[in-house]
Short mmCIF file of C-alpha atoms in Angstrom, two decimals:
data_model
loop_
_atom_site.label_atom_id
_atom_site.label_comp_id
_atom_site.label_asym_id
_atom_site.label_seq_id
_atom_site.Cartn_x
_atom_site.Cartn_y
_atom_site.Cartn_z
CA UNK N 685 -23.09 11.00 -26.90
CA UNK N 686 -21.51 7.63 -26.45
CA UNK N 687 -20.48 6.05 -22.82
CA UNK N 688 -20.02 2.72 -22.58
CA UNK N 689 -22.08 0.76 -19.94
CA UNK N 690 -18.89 -0.58 -18.21
CA UNK N 691 -16.48 -0.37 -15.01
CA UNK N 692 -13.71 1.71 -16.17
CA UNK N 693 -10.51 1.93 -13.80
CA UNK N 694 -8.26 5.00 -13.78
CA UNK N 695 -4.42 4.64 -13.03
CA UNK N 696 -4.50 7.94 -10.65
CA UNK N 697 -0.79 8.53 -10.52
CA UNK N 698 -0.31 8.00 -14.14
CA UNK N 699 -3.32 10.82 -14.84
CA UNK N 700 -1.63 13.23 -12.67
CA UNK N 701 1.93 12.58 -14.26
CA UNK N 702 0.48 13.20 -17.42
CA UNK N 703 -2.12 15.53 -17.37
CA UNK N 704 -4.67 13.42 -19.13
CA UNK N 705 -6.91 10.67 -18.11
CA UNK N 706 -4.93 6.95 -17.90
CA UNK N 707 -7.17 4.34 -18.22
CA UNK N 708 -5.88 0.98 -16.07
CA UNK N 709 -8.51 -1.41 -17.56
CA UNK N 710 -11.72 -1.69 -18.88
CA UNK N 711 -14.79 -4.34 -18.26
CA UNK N 712 -12.32 -6.34 -16.19
CA UNK N 713 -9.62 -6.06 -18.90
CA UNK N 714 -5.79 -4.89 -19.44
CA UNK N 715 -5.75 -1.51 -21.38
CA UNK N 716 -3.06 0.91 -19.70
CA UNK N 717 -3.11 3.43 -21.99
CA UNK N 718 -4.63 7.15 -22.24
CA UNK N 719 -8.01 7.89 -22.69
CA UNK N 720 -7.77 9.92 -25.90
CA UNK N 721 -5.68 6.63 -27.58
CA UNK N 722 -8.32 4.29 -26.90
CA UNK N 723 -12.06 5.96 -26.26
CA UNK N 724 -13.14 4.66 -29.73
CA UNK N 725 -12.15 1.36 -28.96
CA UNK N 726 -14.10 1.80 -25.23
CA UNK N 727 -17.06 2.74 -26.93
CA UNK N 728 -17.02 6.62 -26.33
CA UNK N 729 -17.14 9.19 -29.14
CA UNK N 730 -15.72 12.78 -28.38
CA UNK N 731 -18.59 14.25 -26.21
CA UNK N 732 -18.06 11.06 -24.09
CA UNK N 733 -14.64 11.54 -23.52
CA UNK N 734 -15.41 15.20 -22.65
CA UNK N 735 -17.70 13.96 -19.83
CA UNK N 736 -15.93 11.20 -18.74
CA UNK N 737 -12.52 13.26 -18.22
CA UNK N 738 -14.88 15.95 -16.43
CA UNK N 739 -16.10 13.19 -13.78
CA UNK N 740 -12.53 12.04 -12.98
CA UNK N 741 -11.23 15.80 -13.09
CA UNK N 742 -13.86 16.32 -10.45
CA UNK N 743 -13.28 13.61 -8.20
CA UNK N 744 -9.30 13.57 -8.23
CA UNK N 745 -9.97 17.42 -7.47
CA UNK N 746 -11.96 16.65 -4.38
CA UNK N 747 -14.80 18.57 -6.11
CA UNK N 748 -18.58 17.66 -6.03
CA UNK N 749 -18.97 15.12 -9.30
CA UNK N 750 -20.86 17.10 -11.90
CA UNK N 751 -24.82 16.34 -12.38
CA UNK N 752 -25.74 15.12 -15.55
CA UNK N 753 -29.10 14.76 -16.80
CA UNK N 754 -29.51 11.27 -18.32
CA UNK N 755 -26.37 9.76 -16.53
CA UNK N 756 -26.07 7.61 -13.98
CA UNK N 757 -22.13 8.21 -11.86
CA UNK N 758 -20.27 5.96 -9.41
CA UNK N 759 -17.02 5.97 -8.58
CA UNK N 760 -14.64 3.75 -6.07
CA UNK N 761 -11.50 5.10 -4.90
CA UNK N 762 -8.32 2.48 -4.18
CA UNK N 763 -5.75 4.02 -1.64
CA UNK N 764 -2.42 2.88 -1.05
CA UNK N 765 -1.39 1.88 2.85
CA UNK N 766 0.48 5.38 3.26
CA UNK N 767 -2.91 7.50 1.91
CA UNK N 768 -1.64 7.85 -1.72
CA UNK N 769 -4.37 7.59 -4.09
CA UNK N 770 -4.05 4.91 -6.56
CA UNK N 771 -6.89 3.92 -8.70
CA UNK N 772 -10.22 5.11 -9.31
CA UNK N 773 -13.11 2.77 -10.48
CA UNK N 774 -15.99 4.68 -12.37
CA UNK N 775 -19.20 4.10 -13.77
CA UNK N 776 -20.63 6.59 -16.20
CA UNK N 777 -23.58 5.29 -18.21
CA UNK N 778 -26.93 5.98 -18.83
CA UNK N 779 -27.98 3.19 -16.76
CA UNK N 780 -26.94 1.80 -13.13
CA UNK N 781 -24.67 -0.76 -12.58
CA UNK N 782 -25.88 -4.16 -13.96
CA UNK N 783 -22.44 -5.64 -13.72
CA UNK N 784 -20.59 -6.53 -10.73
CA UNK N 785 -17.46 -4.11 -10.02
CA UNK N 786 -14.04 -5.97 -10.56
CA UNK N 787 -12.09 -6.79 -7.59
CA UNK N 788 -9.36 -4.56 -7.26
CA UNK N 789 -6.40 -4.24 -4.61
CA UNK N 790 -3.83 -1.06 -3.81
CA UNK N 791 -0.38 -1.72 -3.16
CA UNK N 792 2.99 -0.28 -1.85
CA UNK N 793 6.52 -1.84 -2.63
CA UNK N 794 9.46 -0.37 -0.29
CA UNK N 795 12.19 -1.25 -2.92
CA UNK N 796 14.82 -0.95 0.01
CA UNK N 797 13.13 -3.16 2.43
CA UNK N 798 11.39 -5.35 0.09
CA UNK N 799 8.32 -5.18 1.65
CA UNK N 800 4.43 -5.06 0.74
CA UNK N 801 1.26 -3.48 1.94
CA UNK N 802 -2.09 -4.13 0.59
CA UNK N 803 -5.40 -2.38 0.82
CA UNK N 804 -8.39 -2.37 -1.19
CA UNK N 805 -11.48 -5.14 -1.83
CA UNK N 806 -9.97 -8.12 -1.04
CA UNK N 807 -6.38 -8.44 0.25
CA UNK N 808 -6.89 -11.76 1.84
CA UNK N 809 -6.95 -13.15 -1.64
CA UNK N 810 -3.15 -13.38 -1.39
CA UNK N 811 -3.42 -16.30 0.89
CA UNK N 812 -0.76 -15.42 3.21
CA UNK N 813 -3.20 -14.77 6.05
CA UNK N 814 -2.11 -10.80 5.60
CA UNK N 815 -4.63 -8.18 7.18
CA UNK N 816 -5.26 -4.93 5.05
CA UNK N 817 -2.39 -2.31 5.32
CA UNK N 818 0.13 -5.15 7.16
CA UNK N 819 3.51 -4.97 6.15
CA UNK N 820 5.29 -8.09 4.69
CA UNK N 821 8.04 -9.03 2.72
CA UNK N 822 7.46 -9.65 -0.92
CA UNK N 823 8.24 -13.39 -0.36
CA UNK N 824 4.86 -13.80 1.55
CA UNK N 825 3.05 -11.99 -1.50
CA UNK N 826 4.31 -14.63 -3.82
CA UNK N 827 4.48 -17.77 -1.50
CA UNK N 828 2.03 -19.48 -4.09
CA UNK N 829 3.09 -17.65 -7.40
CA UNK N 830 2.85 -19.64 -10.74
CA UNK N 831 6.78 -20.54 -11.50
CA UNK N 832 6.33 -19.53 -14.84
CA UNK N 833 5.32 -15.92 -14.03
CA UNK N 834 8.78 -15.66 -12.45
CA UNK N 835 10.70 -14.27 -15.47
CA UNK N 836 8.39 -11.40 -15.52
CA UNK N 837 8.43 -10.37 -11.80
CA UNK N 838 12.38 -10.83 -11.73
CA UNK N 839 12.15 -8.30 -14.73
CA UNK N 840 9.83 -5.69 -12.93
CA UNK N 841 11.75 -5.89 -10.12
CA UNK N 842 14.77 -4.91 -12.66
CA UNK N 843 12.94 -2.02 -14.19
CA UNK N 844 12.07 -0.70 -10.39
CA UNK N 845 15.85 -0.59 -9.28
CA UNK N 846 17.10 1.15 -12.53
CA UNK N 847 14.03 2.76 -13.74
CA UNK N 848 13.06 6.52 -13.75
CA UNK N 849 10.37 8.46 -11.64
CA UNK N 850 6.74 7.68 -13.05
CA UNK N 851 7.80 4.56 -15.34
CA UNK N 852 4.85 2.08 -15.81
CA UNK N 853 5.39 -1.29 -15.07
CA UNK N 854 2.77 -4.21 -15.51
CA UNK N 855 2.51 -7.96 -15.52
CA UNK N 856 0.22 -11.09 -15.39
CA UNK N 857 0.77 -13.38 -12.61
CA UNK N 858 -1.10 -16.20 -10.71
CA UNK N 859 -1.30 -17.50 -7.40
CA UNK N 860 -2.35 -20.51 -5.89
CA UNK N 861 -3.21 -20.45 -2.53
CA UNK N 862 -6.01 -23.07 -2.28
CA UNK N 863 -6.86 -25.50 -5.03
CA UNK N 864 -8.22 -22.89 -7.51
CA UNK N 865 -6.01 -20.35 -9.22
CA UNK N 866 -6.52 -16.26 -8.67
CA UNK N 867 -5.34 -14.66 -11.51
CA UNK N 868 -4.43 -11.18 -12.02
CA UNK N 869 -3.17 -8.49 -13.90
CA UNK N 870 -1.02 -5.58 -12.33
CA UNK N 871 0.48 -2.18 -13.29
CA UNK N 872 2.18 -0.10 -11.10
CA UNK N 873 4.09 3.22 -11.11
CA UNK N 874 7.42 3.80 -10.12
CA UNK N 875 8.15 6.81 -7.65
CA UNK N 876 11.77 8.17 -7.27
CA UNK N 877 12.26 10.54 -4.41
CA UNK N 878 14.98 13.22 -3.97
CA UNK N 879 16.92 10.53 -1.37
CA UNK N 880 16.80 7.95 -4.17
CA UNK N 881 14.36 5.83 -2.23
CA UNK N 882 12.32 3.96 -4.83
CA UNK N 883 8.39 3.14 -4.38
CA UNK N 884 6.12 1.32 -6.24
CA UNK N 885 2.51 1.85 -6.07
CA UNK N 886 0.36 -0.75 -8.19
CA UNK N 887 -3.43 -1.44 -8.76
CA UNK N 888 -4.17 -4.95 -9.24
CA UNK N 889 -7.12 -6.35 -10.99
CA UNK N 890 -8.61 -9.98 -10.24
CA UNK N 891 -9.25 -11.84 -14.00
CA UNK N 892 -12.24 -13.65 -14.86
CA UNK N 893 -9.73 -15.79 -16.92
CA UNK N 894 -6.04 -15.56 -18.01
CA UNK N 895 -5.21 -16.35 -21.96
CA UNK N 896 -2.24 -18.62 -22.61
CA UNK N 897 -2.03 -19.62 -18.73
CA UNK N 898 0.37 -22.49 -17.99
CA UNK N 899 1.76 -23.95 -14.91
CA UNK N 900 4.04 -27.10 -16.28
CA UNK N 901 6.68 -26.26 -13.74
CA UNK N 902 5.12 -26.61 -10.76
CA UNK N 903 3.06 -29.76 -11.94
CA UNK N 904 6.86 -31.41 -13.12
CA UNK N 905 8.12 -30.60 -9.35
CA UNK N 906 4.71 -31.96 -7.48
CA UNK N 907 5.13 -35.45 -9.42
CA UNK N 908 8.84 -36.06 -8.75
CA UNK N 909 8.02 -35.02 -4.87
CA UNK N 910 10.79 -32.55 -4.92
CA UNK N 911 10.68 -29.00 -3.52
CA UNK N 912 11.46 -25.77 -6.17
CA UNK N 913 12.41 -22.52 -4.42
CA UNK N 914 12.79 -19.52 -6.80
CA UNK N 915 15.01 -16.88 -6.12
CA UNK N 916 15.69 -13.28 -7.92
CA UNK N 917 19.46 -13.91 -7.91
CA UNK N 918 21.04 -9.85 -7.60
CA UNK N 919 19.13 -9.05 -4.55
CA UNK N 920 18.59 -13.02 -2.94
CA UNK N 921 14.67 -12.13 -3.21
CA UNK N 922 12.60 -15.32 -2.64
CA UNK N 923 9.84 -15.55 -5.32
CA UNK N 924 8.19 -18.33 -4.49
CA UNK N 925 8.41 -22.27 -3.51
CA UNK N 926 6.65 -25.28 -5.03
CA UNK N 927 6.56 -28.97 -4.42
CA UNK N 928 6.48 -31.38 -1.56
CA UNK N 929 7.35 -29.00 1.28
CA UNK N 930 5.65 -25.50 -0.13
CA UNK N 931 5.50 -22.97 1.51
CA UNK N 932 9.19 -23.41 2.99
CA UNK N 933 8.27 -20.76 5.23
CA UNK N 934 10.85 -17.79 6.32
CA UNK N 935 13.07 -20.10 8.67
CA UNK N 936 13.94 -22.71 6.01
CA UNK N 937 14.02 -20.35 2.92
CA UNK N 938 16.61 -18.66 4.93
CA UNK N 939 18.62 -21.80 6.04
CA UNK N 940 18.76 -22.61 2.28
CA UNK N 941 20.25 -19.27 0.93
CA UNK N 942 23.04 -19.60 3.61
CA UNK N 943 24.19 -22.85 2.06
CA UNK N 944 23.52 -22.30 -1.21
CA UNK N 945 26.36 -20.84 -3.50
CA UNK N 946 24.75 -18.52 -6.36
CA UNK N 947 27.64 -17.54 -7.89
CA UNK N 948 28.47 -20.72 -9.54
CA UNK N 949 25.33 -21.79 -10.95
CA UNK N 950 24.55 -24.81 -13.67
CA UNK N 951 22.26 -24.75 -16.28
CA UNK N 952 19.14 -26.84 -17.41
CA UNK N 953 21.22 -29.33 -19.53
CA UNK N 954 24.20 -29.26 -17.53
CA UNK N 955 24.90 -30.05 -14.09
CA UNK N 956 28.62 -28.47 -13.55
CA UNK N 957 28.71 -26.84 -10.67
CA UNK N 958 25.02 -27.23 -9.91
CA UNK N 959 24.78 -29.99 -7.16
CA UNK N 960 24.90 -29.33 -3.55
CA UNK N 961 24.36 -30.94 -0.02
CA UNK N 962 22.54 -29.21 2.41
CA UNK N 963 21.13 -29.40 5.72
CA UNK N 964 17.49 -27.76 6.21
CA UNK N 965 16.05 -28.12 10.05
CA UNK N 966 18.38 -31.53 10.74
CA UNK N 967 17.60 -33.04 7.36
CA UNK N 968 19.84 -33.57 4.52
CA UNK N 969 19.08 -32.31 1.11
CA UNK N 970 20.95 -32.56 -2.35
CA UNK N 971 20.20 -29.03 -3.81
CA UNK N 972 20.45 -28.73 -7.66
CA UNK N 973 20.87 -25.25 -8.71
CA UNK N 974 20.52 -23.44 -12.27
CA UNK N 975 19.78 -20.04 -13.81
CA UNK N 976 16.46 -19.74 -15.62
CA UNK N 977 16.50 -18.21 -18.95
CA UNK N 978 13.47 -17.24 -21.16
CA UNK N 979 13.61 -15.67 -24.58
CA UNK N 980 10.77 -13.08 -23.33
CA UNK N 981 12.37 -11.45 -20.71
CA UNK N 982 15.49 -9.27 -21.59
CA UNK N 983 16.39 -9.00 -18.15
CA UNK N 984 16.02 -10.62 -14.46
CA UNK N 985 17.77 -13.33 -13.10
CA UNK N 986 15.52 -15.90 -11.66
CA UNK N 987 17.45 -18.98 -9.81
CA UNK N 988 15.54 -22.43 -9.59
CA UNK N 989 17.09 -24.47 -6.74
CA UNK N 990 15.81 -28.15 -6.63
CA UNK N 991 15.72 -29.72 -3.25
CA UNK N 992 15.50 -33.70 -2.94
CA UNK N 993 15.74 -35.47 0.48
CA UNK N 994 18.32 -37.85 1.08
CA UNK N 995 17.99 -40.95 2.90
#
């Protein structure tokens, strides 16, 4: 019997919807596939898959975990703030864990109120001062978001607003609440209630490193002493702010959005219709606004608003 000595995270909602074990991540890396499709790549043979599945089935059914001679079994469950089981982190191997378990957070996003509640190993890594299970608007969740991740976030919102029940949405994203970046990968399941209410249940894993990571936009904005606000246009959702005045905070973001005309935008290579003079807390600013486009994303409409003080 072959079983890897690694931490394996299970997507509980996906497992229950599909009636087979759905692997969220393995050894701190993204998987997002049913176990039967990836067991060989993960180092399991058929017998190992059967044993691992029996452990997961017992845990999710609330039964006593099987006592299997020669195996060490540990599980750690991540529930949403409303009590919904989201992730199951498992160690099923011949030896006790010698590797530190990756950090996992669970979260619930109300697509009507656009608020999130975070639970799990370390909700404070978001950097906005939130307590576990505290409800906050999504603008706080993304207060320190890498601007290059805005396209993926907007695309995910579009999927959540238009997709079917049980849809899997995933994204890499990075936050910089202090001097160092925190890199993460999240996958979430969309649940659509009979009354039409849409809720996302997500499991986020902290990464040791992120491949092909870039933060060019933030660097350029800071170099020019400007401030950039990224907004999801359709629902007027503030995504993040970077630069001189970041983070702008709820009051100042509201002042900007109250004055900015998002229906008349420029483009990065044209200033037509892009500039407005606005006032924030009594101070005058020149606001340059334009839609962002990406060949990687087929939907989502992030808007960049660049703010420069006027003397």
